[in-house]
CSV table of C-alpha atoms and ligand atoms in Angstrom, one decimal:
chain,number,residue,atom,x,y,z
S,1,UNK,CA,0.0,0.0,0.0
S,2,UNK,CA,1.3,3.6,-1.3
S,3,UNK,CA,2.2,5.5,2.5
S,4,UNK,CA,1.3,9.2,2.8
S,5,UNK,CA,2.6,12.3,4.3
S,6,UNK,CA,1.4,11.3,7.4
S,7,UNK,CA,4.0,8.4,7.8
S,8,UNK,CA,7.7,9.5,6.0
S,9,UNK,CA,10.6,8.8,7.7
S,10,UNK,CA,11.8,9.5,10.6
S,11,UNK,CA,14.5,12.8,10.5
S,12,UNK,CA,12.6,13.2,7.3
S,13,UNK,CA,11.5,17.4,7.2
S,14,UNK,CA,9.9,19.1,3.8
S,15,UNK,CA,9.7,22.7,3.8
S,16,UNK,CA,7.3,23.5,1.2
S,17,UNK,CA,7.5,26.6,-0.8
S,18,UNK,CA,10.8,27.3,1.7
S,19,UNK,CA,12.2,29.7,-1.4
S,20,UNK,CA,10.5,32.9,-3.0
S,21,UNK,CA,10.6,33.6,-6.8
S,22,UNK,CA,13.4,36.0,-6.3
S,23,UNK,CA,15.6,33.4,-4.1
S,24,UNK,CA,14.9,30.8,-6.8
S,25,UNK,CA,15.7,32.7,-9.8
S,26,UNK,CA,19.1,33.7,-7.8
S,27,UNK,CA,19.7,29.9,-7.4
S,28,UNK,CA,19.0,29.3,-11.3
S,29,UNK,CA,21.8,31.8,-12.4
S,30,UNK,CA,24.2,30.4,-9.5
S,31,UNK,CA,23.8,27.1,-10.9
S,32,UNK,CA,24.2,28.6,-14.8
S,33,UNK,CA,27.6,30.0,-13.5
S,34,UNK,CA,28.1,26.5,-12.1
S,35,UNK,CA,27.2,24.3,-15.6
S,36,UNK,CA,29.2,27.4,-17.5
S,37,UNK,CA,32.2,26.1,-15.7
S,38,UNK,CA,31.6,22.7,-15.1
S,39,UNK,CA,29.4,21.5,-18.1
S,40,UNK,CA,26.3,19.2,-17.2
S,41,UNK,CA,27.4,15.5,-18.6
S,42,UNK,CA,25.8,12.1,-18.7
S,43,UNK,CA,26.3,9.5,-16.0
S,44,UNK,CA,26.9,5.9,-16.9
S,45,UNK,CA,25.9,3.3,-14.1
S,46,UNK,CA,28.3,0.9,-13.0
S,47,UNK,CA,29.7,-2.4,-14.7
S,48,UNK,CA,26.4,-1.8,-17.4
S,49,UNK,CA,27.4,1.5,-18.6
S,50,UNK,CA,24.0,1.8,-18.7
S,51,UNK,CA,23.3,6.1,-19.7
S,52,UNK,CA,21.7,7.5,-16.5
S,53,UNK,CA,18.5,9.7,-18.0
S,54,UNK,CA,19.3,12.6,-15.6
S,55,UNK,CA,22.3,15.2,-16.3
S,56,UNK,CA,25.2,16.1,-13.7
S,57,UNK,CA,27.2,18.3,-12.5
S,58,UNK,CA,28.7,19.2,-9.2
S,59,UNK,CA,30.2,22.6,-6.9
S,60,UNK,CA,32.1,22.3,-4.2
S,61,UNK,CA,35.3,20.7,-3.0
S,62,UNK,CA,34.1,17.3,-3.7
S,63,UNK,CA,31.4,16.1,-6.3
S,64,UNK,CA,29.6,12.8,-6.8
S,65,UNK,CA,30.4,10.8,-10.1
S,66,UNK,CA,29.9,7.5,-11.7
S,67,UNK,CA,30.8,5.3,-15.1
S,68,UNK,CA,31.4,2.3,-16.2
S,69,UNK,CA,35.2,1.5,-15.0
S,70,UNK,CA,35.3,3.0,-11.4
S,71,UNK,CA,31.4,3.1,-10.6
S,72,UNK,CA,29.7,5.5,-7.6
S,73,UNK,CA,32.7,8.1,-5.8
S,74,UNK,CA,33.3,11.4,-5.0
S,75,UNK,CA,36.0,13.2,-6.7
S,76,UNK,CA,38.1,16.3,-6.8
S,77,UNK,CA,37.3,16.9,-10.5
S,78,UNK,CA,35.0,16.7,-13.4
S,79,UNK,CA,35.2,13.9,-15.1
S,80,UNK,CA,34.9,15.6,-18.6
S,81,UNK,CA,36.9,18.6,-18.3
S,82,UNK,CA,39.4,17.2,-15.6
S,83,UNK,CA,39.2,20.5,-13.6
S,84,UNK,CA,38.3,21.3,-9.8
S,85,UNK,CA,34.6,21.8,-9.7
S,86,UNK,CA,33.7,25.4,-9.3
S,87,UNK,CA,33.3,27.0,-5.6
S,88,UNK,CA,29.8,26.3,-3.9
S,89,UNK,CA,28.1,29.6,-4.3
S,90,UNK,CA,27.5,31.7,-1.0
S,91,UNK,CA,24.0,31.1,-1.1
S,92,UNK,CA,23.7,28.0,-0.7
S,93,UNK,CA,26.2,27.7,1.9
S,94,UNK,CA,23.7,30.1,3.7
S,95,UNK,CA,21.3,27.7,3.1
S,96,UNK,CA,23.6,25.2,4.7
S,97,UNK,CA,24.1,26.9,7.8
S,98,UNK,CA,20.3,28.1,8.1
S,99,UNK,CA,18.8,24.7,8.1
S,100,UNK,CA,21.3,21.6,8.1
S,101,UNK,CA,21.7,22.0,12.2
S,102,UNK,CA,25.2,20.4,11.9
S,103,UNK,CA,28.6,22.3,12.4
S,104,UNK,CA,31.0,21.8,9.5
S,105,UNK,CA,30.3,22.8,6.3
S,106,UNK,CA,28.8,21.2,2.7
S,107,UNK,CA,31.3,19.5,1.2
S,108,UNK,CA,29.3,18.6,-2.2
S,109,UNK,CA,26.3,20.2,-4.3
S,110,UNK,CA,25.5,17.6,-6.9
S,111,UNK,CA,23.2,19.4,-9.4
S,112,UNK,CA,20.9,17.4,-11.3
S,113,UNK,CA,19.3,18.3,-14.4
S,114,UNK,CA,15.9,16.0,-15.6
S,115,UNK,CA,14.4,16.8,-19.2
S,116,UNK,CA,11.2,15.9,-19.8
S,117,UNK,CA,11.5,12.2,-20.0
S,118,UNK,CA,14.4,11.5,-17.3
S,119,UNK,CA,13.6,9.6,-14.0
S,120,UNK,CA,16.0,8.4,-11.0
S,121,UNK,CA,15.5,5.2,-10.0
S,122,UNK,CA,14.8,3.8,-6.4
S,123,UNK,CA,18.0,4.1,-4.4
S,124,UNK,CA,20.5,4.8,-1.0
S,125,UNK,CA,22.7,7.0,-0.7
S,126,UNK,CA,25.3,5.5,1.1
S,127,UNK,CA,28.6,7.2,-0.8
S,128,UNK,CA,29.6,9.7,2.0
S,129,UNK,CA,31.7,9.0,5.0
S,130,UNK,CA,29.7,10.8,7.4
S,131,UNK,CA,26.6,9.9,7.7
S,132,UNK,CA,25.5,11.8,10.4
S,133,UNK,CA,25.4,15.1,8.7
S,134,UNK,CA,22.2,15.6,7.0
S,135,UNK,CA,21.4,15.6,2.9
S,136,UNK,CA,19.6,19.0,1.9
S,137,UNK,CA,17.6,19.0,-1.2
S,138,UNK,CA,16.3,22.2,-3.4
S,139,UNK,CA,13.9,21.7,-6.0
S,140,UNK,CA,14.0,24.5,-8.9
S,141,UNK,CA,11.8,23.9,-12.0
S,142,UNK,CA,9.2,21.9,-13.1
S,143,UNK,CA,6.9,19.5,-10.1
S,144,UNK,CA,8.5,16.5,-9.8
S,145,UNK,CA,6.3,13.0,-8.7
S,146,UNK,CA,9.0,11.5,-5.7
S,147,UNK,CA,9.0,8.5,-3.6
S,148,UNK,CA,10.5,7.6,-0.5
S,149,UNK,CA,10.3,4.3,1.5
S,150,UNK,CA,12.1,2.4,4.6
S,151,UNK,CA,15.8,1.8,5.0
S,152,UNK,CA,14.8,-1.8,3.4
S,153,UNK,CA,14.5,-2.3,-0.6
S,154,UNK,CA,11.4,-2.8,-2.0
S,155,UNK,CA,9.0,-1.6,1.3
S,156,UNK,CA,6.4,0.5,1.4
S,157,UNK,CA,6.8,4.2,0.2
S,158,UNK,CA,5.5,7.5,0.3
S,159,UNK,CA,4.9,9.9,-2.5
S,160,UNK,CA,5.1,13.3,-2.8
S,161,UNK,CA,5.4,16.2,-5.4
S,162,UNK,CA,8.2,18.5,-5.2
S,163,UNK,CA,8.2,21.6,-7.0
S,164,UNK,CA,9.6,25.0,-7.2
S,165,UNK,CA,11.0,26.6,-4.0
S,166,UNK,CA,10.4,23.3,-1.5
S,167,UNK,CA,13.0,22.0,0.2
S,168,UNK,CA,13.6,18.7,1.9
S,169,UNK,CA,15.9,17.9,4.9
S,170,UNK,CA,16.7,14.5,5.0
S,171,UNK,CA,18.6,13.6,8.6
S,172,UNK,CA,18.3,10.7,11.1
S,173,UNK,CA,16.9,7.9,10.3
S,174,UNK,CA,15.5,9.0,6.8
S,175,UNK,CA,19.3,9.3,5.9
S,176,UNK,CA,19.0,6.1,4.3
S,177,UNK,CA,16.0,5.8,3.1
S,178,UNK,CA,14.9,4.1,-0.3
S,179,UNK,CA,14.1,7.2,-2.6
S,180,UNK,CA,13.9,8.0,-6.3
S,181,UNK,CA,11.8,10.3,-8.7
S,182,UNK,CA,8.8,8.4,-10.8
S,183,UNK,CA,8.9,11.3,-13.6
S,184,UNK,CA,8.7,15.1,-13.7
S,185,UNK,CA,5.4,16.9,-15.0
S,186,UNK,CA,6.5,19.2,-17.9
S,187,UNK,CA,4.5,22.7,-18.3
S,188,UNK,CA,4.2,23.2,-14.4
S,189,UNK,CA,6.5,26.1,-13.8
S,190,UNK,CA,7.9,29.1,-15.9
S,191,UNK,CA,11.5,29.2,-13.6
S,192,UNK,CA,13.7,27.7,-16.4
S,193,UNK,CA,13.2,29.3,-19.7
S,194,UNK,CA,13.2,26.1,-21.5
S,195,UNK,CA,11.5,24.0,-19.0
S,196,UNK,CA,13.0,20.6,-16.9
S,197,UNK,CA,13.9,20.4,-13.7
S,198,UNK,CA,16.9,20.9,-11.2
S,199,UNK,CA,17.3,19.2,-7.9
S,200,UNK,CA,20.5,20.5,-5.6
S,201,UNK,CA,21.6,18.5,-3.0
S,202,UNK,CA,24.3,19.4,-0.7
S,203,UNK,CA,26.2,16.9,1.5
S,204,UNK,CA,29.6,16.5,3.7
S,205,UNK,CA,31.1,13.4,2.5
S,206,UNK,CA,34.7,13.0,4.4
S,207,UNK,CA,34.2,11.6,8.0
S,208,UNK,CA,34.0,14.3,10.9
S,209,UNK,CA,37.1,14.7,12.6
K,1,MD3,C1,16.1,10.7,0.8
K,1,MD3,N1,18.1,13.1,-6.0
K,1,MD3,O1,20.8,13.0,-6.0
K,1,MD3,S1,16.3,14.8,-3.9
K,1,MD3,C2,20.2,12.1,-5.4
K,1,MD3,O2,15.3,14.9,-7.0
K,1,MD3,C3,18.7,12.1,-5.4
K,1,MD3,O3,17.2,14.6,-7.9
K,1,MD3,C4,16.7,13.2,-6.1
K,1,MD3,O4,18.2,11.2,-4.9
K,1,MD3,C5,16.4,14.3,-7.1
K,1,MD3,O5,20.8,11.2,-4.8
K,1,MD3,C6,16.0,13.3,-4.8
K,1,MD3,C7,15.7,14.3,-2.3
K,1,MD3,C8,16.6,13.4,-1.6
K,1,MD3,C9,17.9,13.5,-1.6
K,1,MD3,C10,18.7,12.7,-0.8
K,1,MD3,C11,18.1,11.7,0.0
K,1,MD3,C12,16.0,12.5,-0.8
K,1,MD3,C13,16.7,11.6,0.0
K,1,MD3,C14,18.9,10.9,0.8
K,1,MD3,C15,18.3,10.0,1.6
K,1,MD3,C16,16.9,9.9,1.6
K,2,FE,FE1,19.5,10.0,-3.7
Protein backbone atom coordinates (compact mmCIF):
# COMPACT_ATOMS: atom_id res chain seq x y z
CA UNK A 1 0.00 0.00 0.00
CA UNK A 2 1.28 3.61 -1.31
CA UNK A 3 2.23 5.55 2.51
CA UNK A 4 1.32 9.24 2.80
CA UNK A 5 2.63 12.31 4.27
CA UNK A 6 1.44 11.31 7.45
CA UNK A 7 3.98 8.36 7.82
CA UNK A 8 7.69 9.50 6.02
CA UNK A 9 10.56 8.80 7.71
CA UNK A 10 11.83 9.46 10.61
CA UNK A 11 14.52 12.76 10.52
CA UNK A 12 12.57 13.25 7.27
CA UNK A 13 11.53 17.37 7.22
CA UNK A 14 9.88 19.05 3.84
CA UNK A 15 9.71 22.74 3.79
CA UNK A 16 7.30 23.48 1.20
CA UNK A 17 7.52 26.60 -0.83
CA UNK A 18 10.81 27.26 1.71
CA UNK A 19 12.18 29.66 -1.37
CA UNK A 20 10.52 32.90 -3.04
CA UNK A 21 10.64 33.59 -6.85
CA UNK A 22 13.35 36.03 -6.31
CA UNK A 23 15.62 33.37 -4.14
CA UNK A 24 14.91 30.82 -6.77
CA UNK A 25 15.68 32.70 -9.77
CA UNK A 26 19.13 33.69 -7.77
CA UNK A 27 19.75 29.92 -7.39
CA UNK A 28 19.01 29.32 -11.31
CA UNK A 29 21.81 31.85 -12.36
CA UNK A 30 24.16 30.45 -9.53
CA UNK A 31 23.79 27.11 -10.86
CA UNK A 32 24.19 28.58 -14.83
CA UNK A 33 27.58 30.02 -13.49
CA UNK A 34 28.08 26.48 -12.14
CA UNK A 35 27.19 24.31 -15.61
CA UNK A 36 29.24 27.41 -17.49
CA UNK A 37 32.17 26.09 -15.72
CA UNK A 38 31.60 22.71 -15.12
CA UNK A 39 29.45 21.48 -18.12
CA UNK A 40 26.33 19.16 -17.24
CA UNK A 41 27.37 15.53 -18.63
CA UNK A 42 25.75 12.07 -18.69
CA UNK A 43 26.32 9.49 -16.02
CA UNK A 44 26.94 5.91 -16.92
CA UNK A 45 25.92 3.29 -14.15
CA UNK A 46 28.29 0.87 -13.00
CA UNK A 47 29.69 -2.41 -14.68
CA UNK A 48 26.35 -1.80 -17.40
CA UNK A 49 27.38 1.49 -18.57
CA UNK A 50 24.00 1.82 -18.72
CA UNK A 51 23.34 6.08 -19.73
CA UNK A 52 21.75 7.49 -16.49
CA UNK A 53 18.55 9.65 -18.00
CA UNK A 54 19.34 12.57 -15.62
CA UNK A 55 22.35 15.22 -16.35
CA UNK A 56 25.18 16.06 -13.73
CA UNK A 57 27.25 18.26 -12.54
CA UNK A 58 28.72 19.23 -9.22
CA UNK A 59 30.23 22.65 -6.93
CA UNK A 60 32.15 22.33 -4.23
CA UNK A 61 35.29 20.67 -3.05
CA UNK A 62 34.07 17.29 -3.75
CA UNK A 63 31.36 16.08 -6.27
CA UNK A 64 29.57 12.78 -6.79
CA UNK A 65 30.39 10.81 -10.12
CA UNK A 66 29.89 7.48 -11.71
CA UNK A 67 30.80 5.29 -15.11
CA UNK A 68 31.43 2.32 -16.15
CA UNK A 69 35.16 1.45 -15.04
CA UNK A 70 35.35 3.02 -11.40
CA UNK A 71 31.36 3.10 -10.62
CA UNK A 72 29.70 5.52 -7.57
CA UNK A 73 32.66 8.09 -5.79
CA UNK A 74 33.34 11.41 -4.99
CA UNK A 75 36.04 13.23 -6.71
CA UNK A 76 38.10 16.31 -6.82
CA UNK A 77 37.27 16.94 -10.50
CA UNK A 78 35.03 16.70 -13.41
CA UNK A 79 35.18 13.85 -15.15
CA UNK A 80 34.86 15.62 -18.56
CA UNK A 81 36.93 18.57 -18.25
CA UNK A 82 39.42 17.16 -15.59
CA UNK A 83 39.16 20.51 -13.61
CA UNK A 84 38.35 21.28 -9.79
CA UNK A 85 34.61 21.75 -9.69
CA UNK A 86 33.65 25.37 -9.34
CA UNK A 87 33.35 27.01 -5.59
CA UNK A 88 29.75 26.33 -3.86
CA UNK A 89 28.07 29.56 -4.29
CA UNK A 90 27.55 31.67 -1.04
CA UNK A 91 23.98 31.06 -1.05
CA UNK A 92 23.75 28.02 -0.66
CA UNK A 93 26.22 27.73 1.92
CA UNK A 94 23.74 30.09 3.69
CA UNK A 95 21.28 27.74 3.07
CA UNK A 96 23.56 25.20 4.68
CA UNK A 97 24.11 26.90 7.75
CA UNK A 98 20.32 28.06 8.09
CA UNK A 99 18.79 24.70 8.06
CA UNK A 100 21.29 21.63 8.13
CA UNK A 101 21.67 21.97 12.16
CA UNK A 102 25.17 20.40 11.89
CA UNK A 103 28.58 22.29 12.44
CA UNK A 104 31.01 21.81 9.45
CA UNK A 105 30.25 22.78 6.26
CA UNK A 106 28.75 21.18 2.72
CA UNK A 107 31.28 19.51 1.20
CA UNK A 108 29.28 18.60 -2.24
CA UNK A 109 26.31 20.20 -4.33
CA UNK A 110 25.52 17.57 -6.89
CA UNK A 111 23.21 19.39 -9.43
CA UNK A 112 20.89 17.41 -11.34
CA UNK A 113 19.31 18.26 -14.38
CA UNK A 114 15.89 16.05 -15.57
CA UNK A 115 14.41 16.78 -19.22
CA UNK A 116 11.23 15.91 -19.76
CA UNK A 117 11.51 12.18 -19.97
CA UNK A 118 14.35 11.48 -17.33
CA UNK A 119 13.63 9.59 -13.97
CA UNK A 120 15.96 8.41 -11.03
CA UNK A 121 15.48 5.23 -10.01
CA UNK A 122 14.80 3.81 -6.38
CA UNK A 123 17.98 4.08 -4.44
CA UNK A 124 20.49 4.77 -0.96
CA UNK A 125 22.70 7.00 -0.68
CA UNK A 126 25.28 5.55 1.11
CA UNK A 127 28.62 7.20 -0.75
CA UNK A 128 29.61 9.74 2.03
CA UNK A 129 31.74 8.95 4.98
CA UNK A 130 29.72 10.81 7.44
CA UNK A 131 26.56 9.89 7.70
CA UNK A 132 25.47 11.80 10.43
CA UNK A 133 25.44 15.07 8.68
CA UNK A 134 22.17 15.63 6.96
CA UNK A 135 21.45 15.56 2.93
CA UNK A 136 19.62 19.00 1.92
CA UNK A 137 17.61 19.05 -1.24
CA UNK A 138 16.25 22.23 -3.39
CA UNK A 139 13.93 21.67 -6.00
CA UNK A 140 13.98 24.47 -8.91
CA UNK A 141 11.78 23.94 -12.01
CA UNK A 142 9.20 21.88 -13.09
CA UNK A 143 6.88 19.53 -10.14
CA UNK A 144 8.45 16.47 -9.84
CA UNK A 145 6.27 12.95 -8.74
CA UNK A 146 8.97 11.48 -5.69
CA UNK A 147 8.99 8.54 -3.60
CA UNK A 148 10.52 7.57 -0.46
CA UNK A 149 10.31 4.33 1.47
CA UNK A 150 12.10 2.41 4.61
CA UNK A 151 15.81 1.80 5.02
CA UNK A 152 14.77 -1.76 3.35
CA UNK A 153 14.52 -2.30 -0.62
CA UNK A 154 11.37 -2.82 -1.98
CA UNK A 155 9.02 -1.65 1.28
CA UNK A 156 6.44 0.50 1.43
CA UNK A 157 6.80 4.20 0.19
CA UNK A 158 5.51 7.52 0.31
CA UNK A 159 4.85 9.93 -2.55
CA UNK A 160 5.09 13.28 -2.77
CA UNK A 161 5.44 16.22 -5.45
CA UNK A 162 8.19 18.53 -5.17
CA UNK A 163 8.23 21.56 -6.99
CA UNK A 164 9.59 25.00 -7.23
CA UNK A 165 11.04 26.62 -3.96
CA UNK A 166 10.41 23.28 -1.52
CA UNK A 167 13.01 21.97 0.24
CA UNK A 168 13.59 18.70 1.89
CA UNK A 169 15.87 17.88 4.94
CA UNK A 170 16.67 14.51 5.04
CA UNK A 171 18.56 13.56 8.56
CA UNK A 172 18.33 10.69 11.12
CA UNK A 173 16.92 7.89 10.33
CA UNK A 174 15.52 8.96 6.75
CA UNK A 175 19.34 9.33 5.94
CA UNK A 176 19.00 6.08 4.33
CA UNK A 177 16.02 5.77 3.09
CA UNK A 178 14.86 4.11 -0.32
CA UNK A 179 14.07 7.19 -2.58
CA UNK A 180 13.88 8.04 -6.28
CA UNK A 181 11.82 10.27 -8.67
CA UNK A 182 8.78 8.37 -10.82
CA UNK A 183 8.90 11.27 -13.59
CA UNK A 184 8.69 15.10 -13.75
CA UNK A 185 5.41 16.85 -14.98
CA UNK A 186 6.53 19.16 -17.88
CA UNK A 187 4.47 22.73 -18.26
CA UNK A 188 4.20 23.25 -14.38
CA UNK A 189 6.55 26.09 -13.78
CA UNK A 190 7.95 29.15 -15.88
CA UNK A 191 11.47 29.23 -13.64
CA UNK A 192 13.73 27.66 -16.42
CA UNK A 193 13.18 29.31 -19.67
CA UNK A 194 13.21 26.07 -21.55
CA UNK A 195 11.54 24.01 -19.03
CA UNK A 196 13.03 20.57 -16.88
CA UNK A 197 13.88 20.40 -13.68
CA UNK A 198 16.85 20.89 -11.21
CA UNK A 199 17.26 19.17 -7.88
CA UNK A 200 20.54 20.47 -5.60
CA UNK A 201 21.60 18.45 -2.98
CA UNK A 202 24.25 19.44 -0.65
CA UNK A 203 26.16 16.86 1.49
CA UNK A 204 29.55 16.53 3.71
CA UNK A 205 31.06 13.42 2.48
CA UNK A 206 34.66 13.02 4.45
CA UNK A 207 34.20 11.55 8.02
CA UNK A 208 33.98 14.29 10.86
CA UNK A 209 37.10 14.66 12.64
C1 LIG B 1 16.13 10.68 0.82
N1 LIG B 1 18.12 13.13 -5.98
O1 LIG B 1 20.82 12.99 -5.97
S1 LIG B 1 16.32 14.75 -3.92
C2 LIG B 1 20.21 12.09 -5.39
O2 LIG B 1 15.31 14.88 -6.97
C3 LIG B 1 18.73 12.09 -5.42
O3 LIG B 1 17.22 14.60 -7.91
C4 LIG B 1 16.70 13.19 -6.13
O4 LIG B 1 18.16 11.18 -4.94
C5 LIG B 1 16.38 14.32 -7.06
O5 LIG B 1 20.76 11.18 -4.76
C6 LIG B 1 15.99 13.31 -4.84
C7 LIG B 1 15.67 14.33 -2.33
C8 LIG B 1 16.55 13.39 -1.58
C9 LIG B 1 17.91 13.48 -1.61
C10 LIG B 1 18.70 12.66 -0.83
C11 LIG B 1 18.12 11.71 -0.03
C12 LIG B 1 15.97 12.45 -0.80
C13 LIG B 1 16.72 11.60 -0.02
C14 LIG B 1 18.88 10.89 0.81
C15 LIG B 1 18.26 9.99 1.63
C16 LIG B 1 16.89 9.86 1.63
FE1 LIG C 1 19.52 10.00 -3.72
Amino acid sequence: MTRTMADLPDGFRFLPDFLDRAAQEALVEDIRAVVAAAPLYVPAMPRTGKEMSVRMTNCGTLGWVTDKERGYRYQETHPKTGKHWPEMPARLRALWEVLADYPLPPEACLVNFYDDTAKMGMHQDSDEADMKAPVLSISLGDTCLFRVGGTERGGKAASLKLKSGDIVLLAGKSRLAFHGVTRTYPGTSTLLKNGGRINLTLRRVTAAP
